[in-house]
mmCIF file of C-alpha atoms in Angstrom:
data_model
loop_
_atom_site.group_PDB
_atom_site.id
_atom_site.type_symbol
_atom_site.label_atom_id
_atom_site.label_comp_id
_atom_site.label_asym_id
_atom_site.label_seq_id
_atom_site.Cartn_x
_atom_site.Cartn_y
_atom_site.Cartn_z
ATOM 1 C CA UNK A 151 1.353 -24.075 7.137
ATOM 2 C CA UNK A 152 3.800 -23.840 10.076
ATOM 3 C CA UNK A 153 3.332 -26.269 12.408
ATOM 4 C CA UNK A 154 1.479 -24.773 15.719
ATOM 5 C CA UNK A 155 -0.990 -25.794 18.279
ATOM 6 C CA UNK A 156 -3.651 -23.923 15.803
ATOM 7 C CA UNK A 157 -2.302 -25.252 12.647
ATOM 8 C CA UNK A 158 -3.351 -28.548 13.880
ATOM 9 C CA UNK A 159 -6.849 -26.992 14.554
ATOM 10 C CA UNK A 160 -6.553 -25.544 10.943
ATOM 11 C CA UNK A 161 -5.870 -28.238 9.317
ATOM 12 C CA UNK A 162 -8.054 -30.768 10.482
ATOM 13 C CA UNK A 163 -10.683 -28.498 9.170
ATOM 14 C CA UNK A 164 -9.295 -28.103 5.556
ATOM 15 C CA UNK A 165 -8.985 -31.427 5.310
ATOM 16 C CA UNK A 166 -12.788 -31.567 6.343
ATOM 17 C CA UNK A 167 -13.466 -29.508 3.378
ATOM 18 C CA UNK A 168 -11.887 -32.402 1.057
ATOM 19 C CA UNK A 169 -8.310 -29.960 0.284
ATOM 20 C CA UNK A 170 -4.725 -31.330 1.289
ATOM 21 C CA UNK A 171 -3.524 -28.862 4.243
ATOM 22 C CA UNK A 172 0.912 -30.277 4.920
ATOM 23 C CA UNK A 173 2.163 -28.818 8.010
ATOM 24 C CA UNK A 174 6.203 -27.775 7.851
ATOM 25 C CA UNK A 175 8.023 -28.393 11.239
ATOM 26 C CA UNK A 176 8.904 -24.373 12.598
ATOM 27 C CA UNK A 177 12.833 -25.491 12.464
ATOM 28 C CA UNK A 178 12.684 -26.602 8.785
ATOM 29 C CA UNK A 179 11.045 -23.041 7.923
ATOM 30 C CA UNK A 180 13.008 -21.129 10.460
ATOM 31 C CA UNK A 181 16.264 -21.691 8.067
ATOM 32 C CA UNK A 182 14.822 -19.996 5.094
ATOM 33 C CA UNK A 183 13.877 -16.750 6.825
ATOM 34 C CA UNK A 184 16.332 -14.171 5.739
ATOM 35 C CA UNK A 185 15.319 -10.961 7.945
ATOM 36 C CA UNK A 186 13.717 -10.187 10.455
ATOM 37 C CA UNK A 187 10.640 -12.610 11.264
ATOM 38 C CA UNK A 188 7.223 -10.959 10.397
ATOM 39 C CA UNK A 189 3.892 -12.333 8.986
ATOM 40 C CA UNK A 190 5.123 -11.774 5.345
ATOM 41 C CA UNK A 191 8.230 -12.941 5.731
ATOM 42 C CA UNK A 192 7.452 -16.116 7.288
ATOM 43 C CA UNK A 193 4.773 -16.691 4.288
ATOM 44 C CA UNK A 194 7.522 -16.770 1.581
ATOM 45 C CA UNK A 195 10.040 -18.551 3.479
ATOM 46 C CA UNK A 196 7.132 -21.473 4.221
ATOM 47 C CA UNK A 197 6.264 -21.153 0.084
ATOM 48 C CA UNK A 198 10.207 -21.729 -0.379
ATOM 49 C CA UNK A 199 10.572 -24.496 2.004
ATOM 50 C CA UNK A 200 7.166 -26.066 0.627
ATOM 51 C CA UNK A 201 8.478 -26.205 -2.809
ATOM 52 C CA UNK A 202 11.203 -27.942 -1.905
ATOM 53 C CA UNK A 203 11.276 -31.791 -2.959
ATOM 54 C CA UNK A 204 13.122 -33.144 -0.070
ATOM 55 C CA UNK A 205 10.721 -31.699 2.994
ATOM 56 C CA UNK A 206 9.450 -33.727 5.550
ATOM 57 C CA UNK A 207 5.618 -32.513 6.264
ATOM 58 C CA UNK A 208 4.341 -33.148 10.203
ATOM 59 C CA UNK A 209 1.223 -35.076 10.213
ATOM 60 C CA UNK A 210 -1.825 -33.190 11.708
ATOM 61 C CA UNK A 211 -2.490 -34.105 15.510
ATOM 62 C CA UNK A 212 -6.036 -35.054 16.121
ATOM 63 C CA UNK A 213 -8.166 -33.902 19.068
ATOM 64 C CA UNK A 214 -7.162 -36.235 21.397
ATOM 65 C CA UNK A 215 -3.621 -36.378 20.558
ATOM 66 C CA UNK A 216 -3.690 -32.446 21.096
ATOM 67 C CA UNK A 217 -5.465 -33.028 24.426
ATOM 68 C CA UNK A 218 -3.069 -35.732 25.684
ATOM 69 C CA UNK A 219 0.010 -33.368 24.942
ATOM 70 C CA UNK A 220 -1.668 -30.177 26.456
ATOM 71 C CA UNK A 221 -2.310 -32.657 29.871
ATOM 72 C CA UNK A 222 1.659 -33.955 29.630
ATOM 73 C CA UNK A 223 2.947 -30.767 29.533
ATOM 74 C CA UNK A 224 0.843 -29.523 32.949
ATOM 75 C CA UNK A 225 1.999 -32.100 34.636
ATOM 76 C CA UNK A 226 5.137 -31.505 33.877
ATOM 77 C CA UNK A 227 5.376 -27.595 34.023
ATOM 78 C CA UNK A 228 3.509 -27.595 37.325
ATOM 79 C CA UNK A 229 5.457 -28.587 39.389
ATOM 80 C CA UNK A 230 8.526 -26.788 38.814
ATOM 81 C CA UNK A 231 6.684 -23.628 38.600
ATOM 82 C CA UNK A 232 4.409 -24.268 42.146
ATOM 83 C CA UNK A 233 8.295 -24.949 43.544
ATOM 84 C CA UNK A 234 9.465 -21.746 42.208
ATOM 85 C CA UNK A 235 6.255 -19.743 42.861
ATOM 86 C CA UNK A 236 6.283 -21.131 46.558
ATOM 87 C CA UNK A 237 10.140 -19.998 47.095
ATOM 88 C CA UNK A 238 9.245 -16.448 45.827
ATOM 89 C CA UNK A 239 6.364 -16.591 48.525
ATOM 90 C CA UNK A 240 8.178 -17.247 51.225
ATOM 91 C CA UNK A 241 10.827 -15.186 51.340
#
């Protein structure tokens, strides 16, 4: 699978189940898309860039690790957007 805030989700699951779930980084699959990016498209190019021998699979973020990341990222998106939101306020 791509790698995505629900792959991680995903994943976690099918492992769960007792399968082997790999999540491939979106910039390793990103250079095997040929046309525009769709659903279908984006399946084959992740088959071709699974098959390959040399690529590097992301490990699958657990709960807290997800939570952690979601918390770092509001703190650090919120206040650049409360500073932009409050200049657009006032004038």
């Amino acid at each position: 699978m791509e790698a995505c805030a629900g792959s991680h989700f995903m994943a976690r699951r099918i492992s769960s189940l007792g399968h082997e779930a790999r999540l491939i980084s979106p910039q390793f699959v990103r250079s095997f898309v040929k046309t525009n990016k769709n659903d279908y498209v984006d399946a084959g190019a992740i088959c071709e860039a699974a098959s390959r021998p040399s690529m590097r699979f992301v490990q699958p973020k657990t709960e807290n690790q997800q939570a952690m990341h979601c918390i770092k990222e509001c703190l650090t998106t919120f206040p650049a957007n409360f500073i932009t939101n409050g200049a657009e306020h006032r004038s």
